[in-house]
PDB file of C-alpha atoms in Angstrom:
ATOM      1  CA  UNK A 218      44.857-100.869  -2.551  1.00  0.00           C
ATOM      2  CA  UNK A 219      42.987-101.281   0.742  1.00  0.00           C
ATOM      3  CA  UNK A 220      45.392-104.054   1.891  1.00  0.00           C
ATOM      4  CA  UNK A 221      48.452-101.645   1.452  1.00  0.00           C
ATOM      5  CA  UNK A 222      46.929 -98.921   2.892  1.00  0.00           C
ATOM      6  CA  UNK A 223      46.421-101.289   5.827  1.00  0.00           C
ATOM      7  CA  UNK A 224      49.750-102.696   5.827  1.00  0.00           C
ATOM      8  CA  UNK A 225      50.655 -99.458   5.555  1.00  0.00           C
ATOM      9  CA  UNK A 226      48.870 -97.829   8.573  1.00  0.00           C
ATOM     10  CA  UNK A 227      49.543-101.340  10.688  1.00  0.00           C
ATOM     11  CA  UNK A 228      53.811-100.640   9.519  1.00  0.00           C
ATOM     12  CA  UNK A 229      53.249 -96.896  11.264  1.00  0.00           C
ATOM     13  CA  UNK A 230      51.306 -98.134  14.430  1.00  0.00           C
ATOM     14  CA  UNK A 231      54.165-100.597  14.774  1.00  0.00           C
ATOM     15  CA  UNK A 232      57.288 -98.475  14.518  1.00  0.00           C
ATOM     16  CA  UNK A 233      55.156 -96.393  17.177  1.00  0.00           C
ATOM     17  CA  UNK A 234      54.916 -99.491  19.425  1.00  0.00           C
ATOM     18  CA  UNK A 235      58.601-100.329  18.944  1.00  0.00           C
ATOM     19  CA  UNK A 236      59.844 -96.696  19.659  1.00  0.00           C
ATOM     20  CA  UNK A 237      57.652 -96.410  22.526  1.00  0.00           C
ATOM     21  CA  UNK A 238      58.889 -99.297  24.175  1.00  0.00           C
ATOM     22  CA  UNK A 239      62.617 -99.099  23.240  1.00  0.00           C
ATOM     23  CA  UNK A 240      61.756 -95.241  25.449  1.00  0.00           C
ATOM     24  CA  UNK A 241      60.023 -97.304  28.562  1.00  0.00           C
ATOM     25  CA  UNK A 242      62.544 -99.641  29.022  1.00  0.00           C
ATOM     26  CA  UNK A 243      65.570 -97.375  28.733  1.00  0.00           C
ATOM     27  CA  UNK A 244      64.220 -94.943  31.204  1.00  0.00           C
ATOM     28  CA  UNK A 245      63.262 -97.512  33.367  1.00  0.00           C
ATOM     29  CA  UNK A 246      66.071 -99.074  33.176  1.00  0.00           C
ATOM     30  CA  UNK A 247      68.564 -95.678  33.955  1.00  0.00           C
ATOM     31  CA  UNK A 248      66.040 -95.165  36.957  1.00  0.00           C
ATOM     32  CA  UNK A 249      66.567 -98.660  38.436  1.00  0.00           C
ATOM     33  CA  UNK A 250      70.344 -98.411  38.028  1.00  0.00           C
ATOM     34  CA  UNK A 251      70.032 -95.422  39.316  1.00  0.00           C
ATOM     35  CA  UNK A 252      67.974 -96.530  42.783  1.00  0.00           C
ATOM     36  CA  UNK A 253      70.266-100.193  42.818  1.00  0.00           C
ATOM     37  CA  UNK A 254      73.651 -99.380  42.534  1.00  0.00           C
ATOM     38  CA  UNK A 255      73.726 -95.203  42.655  1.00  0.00           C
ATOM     39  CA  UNK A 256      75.002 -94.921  38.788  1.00  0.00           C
ATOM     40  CA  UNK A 257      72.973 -93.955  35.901  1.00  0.00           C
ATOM     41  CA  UNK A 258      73.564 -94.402  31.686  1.00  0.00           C
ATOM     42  CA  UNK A 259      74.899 -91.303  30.631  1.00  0.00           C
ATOM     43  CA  UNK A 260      73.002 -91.610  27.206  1.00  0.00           C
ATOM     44  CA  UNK A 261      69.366 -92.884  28.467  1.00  0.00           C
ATOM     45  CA  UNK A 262      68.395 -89.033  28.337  1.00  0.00           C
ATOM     46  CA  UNK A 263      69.604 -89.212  24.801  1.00  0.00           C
ATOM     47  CA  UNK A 264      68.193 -92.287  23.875  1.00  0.00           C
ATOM     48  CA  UNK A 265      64.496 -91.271  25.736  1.00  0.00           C
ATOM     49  CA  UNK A 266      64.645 -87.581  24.373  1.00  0.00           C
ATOM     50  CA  UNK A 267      64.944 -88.708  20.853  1.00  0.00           C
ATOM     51  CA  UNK A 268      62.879 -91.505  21.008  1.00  0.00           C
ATOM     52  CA  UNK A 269      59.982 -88.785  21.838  1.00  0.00           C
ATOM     53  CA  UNK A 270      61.071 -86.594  19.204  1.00  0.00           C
ATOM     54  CA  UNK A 271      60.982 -89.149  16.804  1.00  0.00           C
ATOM     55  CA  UNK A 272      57.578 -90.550  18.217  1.00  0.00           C
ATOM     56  CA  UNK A 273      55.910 -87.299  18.342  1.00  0.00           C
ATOM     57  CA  UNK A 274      56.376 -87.044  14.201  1.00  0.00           C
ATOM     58  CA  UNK A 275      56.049 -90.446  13.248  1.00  0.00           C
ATOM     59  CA  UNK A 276      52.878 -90.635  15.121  1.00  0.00           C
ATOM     60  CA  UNK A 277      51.583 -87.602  13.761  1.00  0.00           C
ATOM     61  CA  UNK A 278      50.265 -88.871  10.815  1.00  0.00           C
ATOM     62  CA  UNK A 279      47.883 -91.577  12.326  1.00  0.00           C
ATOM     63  CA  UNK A 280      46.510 -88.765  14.472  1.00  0.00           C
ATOM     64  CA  UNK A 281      45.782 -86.936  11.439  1.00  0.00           C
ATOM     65  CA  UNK A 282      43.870 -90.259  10.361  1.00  0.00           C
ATOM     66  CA  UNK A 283      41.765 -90.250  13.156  1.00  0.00           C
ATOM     67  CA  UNK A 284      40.663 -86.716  13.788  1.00  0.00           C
ATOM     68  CA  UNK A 285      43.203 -86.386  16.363  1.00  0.00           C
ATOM     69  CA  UNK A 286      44.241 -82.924  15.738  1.00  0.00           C
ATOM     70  CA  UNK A 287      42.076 -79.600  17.157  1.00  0.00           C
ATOM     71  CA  UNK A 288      39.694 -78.875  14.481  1.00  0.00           C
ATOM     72  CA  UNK A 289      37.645 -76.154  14.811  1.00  0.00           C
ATOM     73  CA  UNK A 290      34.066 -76.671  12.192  1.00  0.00           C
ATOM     74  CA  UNK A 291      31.712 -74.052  13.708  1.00  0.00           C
ATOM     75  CA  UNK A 292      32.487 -71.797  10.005  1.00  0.00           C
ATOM     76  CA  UNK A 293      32.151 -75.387   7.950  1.00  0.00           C
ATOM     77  CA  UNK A 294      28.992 -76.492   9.210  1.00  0.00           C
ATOM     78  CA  UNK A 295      27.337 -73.163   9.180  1.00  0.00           C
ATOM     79  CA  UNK A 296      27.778 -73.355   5.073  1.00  0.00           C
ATOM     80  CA  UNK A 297      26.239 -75.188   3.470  1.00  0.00           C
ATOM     81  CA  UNK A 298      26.529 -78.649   1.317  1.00  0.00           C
ATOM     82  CA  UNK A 299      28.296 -76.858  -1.563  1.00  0.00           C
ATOM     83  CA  UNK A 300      30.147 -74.551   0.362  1.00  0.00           C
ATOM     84  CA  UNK A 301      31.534 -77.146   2.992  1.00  0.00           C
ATOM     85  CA  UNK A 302      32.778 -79.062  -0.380  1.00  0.00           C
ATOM     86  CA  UNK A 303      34.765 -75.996  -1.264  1.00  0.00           C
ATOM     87  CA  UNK A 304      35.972 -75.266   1.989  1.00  0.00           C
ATOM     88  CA  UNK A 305      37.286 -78.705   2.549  1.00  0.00           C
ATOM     89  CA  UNK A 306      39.141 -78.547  -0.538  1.00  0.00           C
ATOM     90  CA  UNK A 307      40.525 -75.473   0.592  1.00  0.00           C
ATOM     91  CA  UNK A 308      41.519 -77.138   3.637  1.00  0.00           C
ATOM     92  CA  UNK A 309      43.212 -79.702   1.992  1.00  0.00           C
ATOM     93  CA  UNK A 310      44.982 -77.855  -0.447  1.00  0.00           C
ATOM     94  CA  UNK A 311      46.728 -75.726   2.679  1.00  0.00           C
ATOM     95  CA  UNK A 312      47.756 -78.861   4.342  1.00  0.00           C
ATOM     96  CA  UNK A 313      49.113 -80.336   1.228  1.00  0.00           C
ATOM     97  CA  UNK A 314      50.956 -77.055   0.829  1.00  0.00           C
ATOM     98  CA  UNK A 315      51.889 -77.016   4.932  1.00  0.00           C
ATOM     99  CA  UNK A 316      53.131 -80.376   5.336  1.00  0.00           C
ATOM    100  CA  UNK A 317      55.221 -80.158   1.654  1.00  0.00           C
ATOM    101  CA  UNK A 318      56.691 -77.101   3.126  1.00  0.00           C
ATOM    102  CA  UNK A 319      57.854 -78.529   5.974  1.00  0.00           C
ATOM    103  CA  UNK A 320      59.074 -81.266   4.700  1.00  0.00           C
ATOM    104  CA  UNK A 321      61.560 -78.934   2.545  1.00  0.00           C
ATOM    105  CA  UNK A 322      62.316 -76.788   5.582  1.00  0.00           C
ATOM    106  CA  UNK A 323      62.762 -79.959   7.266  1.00  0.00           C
ATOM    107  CA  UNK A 324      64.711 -81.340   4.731  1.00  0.00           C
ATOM    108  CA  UNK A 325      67.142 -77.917   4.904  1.00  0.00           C
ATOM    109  CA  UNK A 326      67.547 -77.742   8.813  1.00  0.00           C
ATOM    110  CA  UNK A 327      68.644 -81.319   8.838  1.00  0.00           C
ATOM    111  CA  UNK A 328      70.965 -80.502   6.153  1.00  0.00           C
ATOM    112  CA  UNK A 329      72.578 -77.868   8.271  1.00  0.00           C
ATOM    113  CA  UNK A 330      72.958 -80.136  11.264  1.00  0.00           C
ATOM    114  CA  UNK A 331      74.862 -82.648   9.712  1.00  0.00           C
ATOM    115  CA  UNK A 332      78.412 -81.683  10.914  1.00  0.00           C
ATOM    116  CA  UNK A 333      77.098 -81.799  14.924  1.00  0.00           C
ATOM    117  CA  UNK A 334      76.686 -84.717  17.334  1.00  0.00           C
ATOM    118  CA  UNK A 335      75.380 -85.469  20.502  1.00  0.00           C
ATOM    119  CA  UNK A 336      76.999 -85.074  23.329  1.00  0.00           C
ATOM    120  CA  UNK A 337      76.166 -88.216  24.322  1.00  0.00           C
ATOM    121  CA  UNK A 338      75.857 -90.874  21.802  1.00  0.00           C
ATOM    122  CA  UNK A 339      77.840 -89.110  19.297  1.00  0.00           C
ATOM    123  CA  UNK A 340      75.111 -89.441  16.947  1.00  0.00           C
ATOM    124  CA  UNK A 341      74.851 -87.127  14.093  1.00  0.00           C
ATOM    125  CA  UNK A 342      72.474 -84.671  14.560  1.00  0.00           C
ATOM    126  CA  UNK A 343      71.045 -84.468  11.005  1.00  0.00           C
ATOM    127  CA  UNK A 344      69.190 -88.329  12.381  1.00  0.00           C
ATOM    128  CA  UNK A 345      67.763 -86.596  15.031  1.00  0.00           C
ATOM    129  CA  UNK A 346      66.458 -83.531  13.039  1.00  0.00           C
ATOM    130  CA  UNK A 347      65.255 -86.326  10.052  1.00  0.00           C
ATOM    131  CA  UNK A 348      62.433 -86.839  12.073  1.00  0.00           C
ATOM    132  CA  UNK A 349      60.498 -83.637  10.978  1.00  0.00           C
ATOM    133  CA  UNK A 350      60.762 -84.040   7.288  1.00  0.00           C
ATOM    134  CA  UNK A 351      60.187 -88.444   7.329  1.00  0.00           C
ATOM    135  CA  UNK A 352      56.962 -87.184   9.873  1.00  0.00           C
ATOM    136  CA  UNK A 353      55.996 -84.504   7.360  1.00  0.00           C
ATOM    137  CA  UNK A 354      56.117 -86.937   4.452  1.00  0.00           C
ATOM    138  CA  UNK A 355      54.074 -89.774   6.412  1.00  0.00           C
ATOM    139  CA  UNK A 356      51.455 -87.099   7.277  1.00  0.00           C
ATOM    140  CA  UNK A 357      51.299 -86.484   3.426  1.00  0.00           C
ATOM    141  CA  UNK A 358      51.050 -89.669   2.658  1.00  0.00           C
ATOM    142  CA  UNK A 359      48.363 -90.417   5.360  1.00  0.00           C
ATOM    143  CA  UNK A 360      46.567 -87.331   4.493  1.00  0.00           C
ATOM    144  CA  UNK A 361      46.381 -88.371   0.469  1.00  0.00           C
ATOM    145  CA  UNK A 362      44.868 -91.551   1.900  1.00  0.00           C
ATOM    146  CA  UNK A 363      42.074 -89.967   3.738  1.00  0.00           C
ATOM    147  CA  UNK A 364      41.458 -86.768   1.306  1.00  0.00           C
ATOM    148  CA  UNK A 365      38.812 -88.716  -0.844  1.00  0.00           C
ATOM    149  CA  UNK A 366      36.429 -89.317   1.839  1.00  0.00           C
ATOM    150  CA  UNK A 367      37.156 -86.027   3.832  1.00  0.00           C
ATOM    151  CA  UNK A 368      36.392 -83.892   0.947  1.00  0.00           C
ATOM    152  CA  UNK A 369      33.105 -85.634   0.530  1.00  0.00           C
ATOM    153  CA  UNK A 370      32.167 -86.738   3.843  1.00  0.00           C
ATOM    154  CA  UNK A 371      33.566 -84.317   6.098  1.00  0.00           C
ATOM    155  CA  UNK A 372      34.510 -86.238   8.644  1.00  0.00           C
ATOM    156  CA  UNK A 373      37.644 -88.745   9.017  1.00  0.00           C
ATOM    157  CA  UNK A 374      36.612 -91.870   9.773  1.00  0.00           C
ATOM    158  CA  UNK A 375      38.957 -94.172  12.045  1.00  0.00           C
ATOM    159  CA  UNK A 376      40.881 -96.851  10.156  1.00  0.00           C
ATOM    160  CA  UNK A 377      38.453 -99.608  10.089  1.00  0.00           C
ATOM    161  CA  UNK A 378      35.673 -97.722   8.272  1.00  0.00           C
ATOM    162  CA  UNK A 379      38.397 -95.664   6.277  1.00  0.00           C
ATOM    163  CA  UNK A 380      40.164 -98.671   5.152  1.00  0.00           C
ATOM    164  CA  UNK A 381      37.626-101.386   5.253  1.00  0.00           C
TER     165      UNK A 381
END
């Protein structure tokens, strides 16, 4: 189980790397073409803009997994042991419920958007707007992973001593 959670994690952290370079080197390109020879790609701002989107909720779920997020303890720590059980399993249970929801709502706004392209790329628009509910469902799936040892810990750990 460890070694898919891994995999799984390492698959994330990779699409990340991917996307964030595929961004860097298409704006960098559309600003050298733009400096060399006075013309610019007419979808770079496209391509870039989306690329963030897309970024912003794929990577949310690995923030999750390392504490990333604002967090604010000063009612959690005043409790005590018992209590800060319960109120992490409170905390849980909203997120669960959160993240679910917006993966529906997510799910119903892309749904909408599907007749509608870009002005540029002509892409449909429902791809663009998939990046909520697919970020959504990783942050599910990230925070099921991590649940265990938050609700008895009360911390999140980074990968290594999550996973390993």
């Amino acid at each position: 189980m460890r070694q898919i959670e891994r995999g799984f994690v390492t698959a994330n952290g990779a699409i990340l790397v991917i996307g964030l370079m595929v961004m860097c080197v298409t704006v960098g390109w559309n600003v050298a073409g733009r400096y060399v020879t006075g013309n610019s790609l007419s979808w770079a701002d496209e391509v870039s803009r989306y690329s963030m989107i897309w970024l912003t909720f794929l990577g949310s779920g690995l923030a999750l997994r390392e504490g990333a997020h604002a967090a604010i303890t000063n009612a959690q720590d005043a409790l005590p042991t018992s209590g800060q059980r319960a109120m992490r399993a409170l905390i849980l249970i909203i997120m669960f419920a959160f993240f679910g929801f917006m993966v529906w709502v997510g799910l119903d706004y892309m749904n909408r958007t599907a007749f509608q392209k870009s002005a540029a790329l002509r892409v449909p628009m429902k791809w663009v707007y998939a990046a909520m509910p697919v970020g959504f469902a990783l942050m599910i799936v990230h925070l099921a992973l991590i649940a265990p040892k938050y609700w008895r810990a009360g911390q999140q750990q980074s990968d290594e001593a999550a996973i390993g």
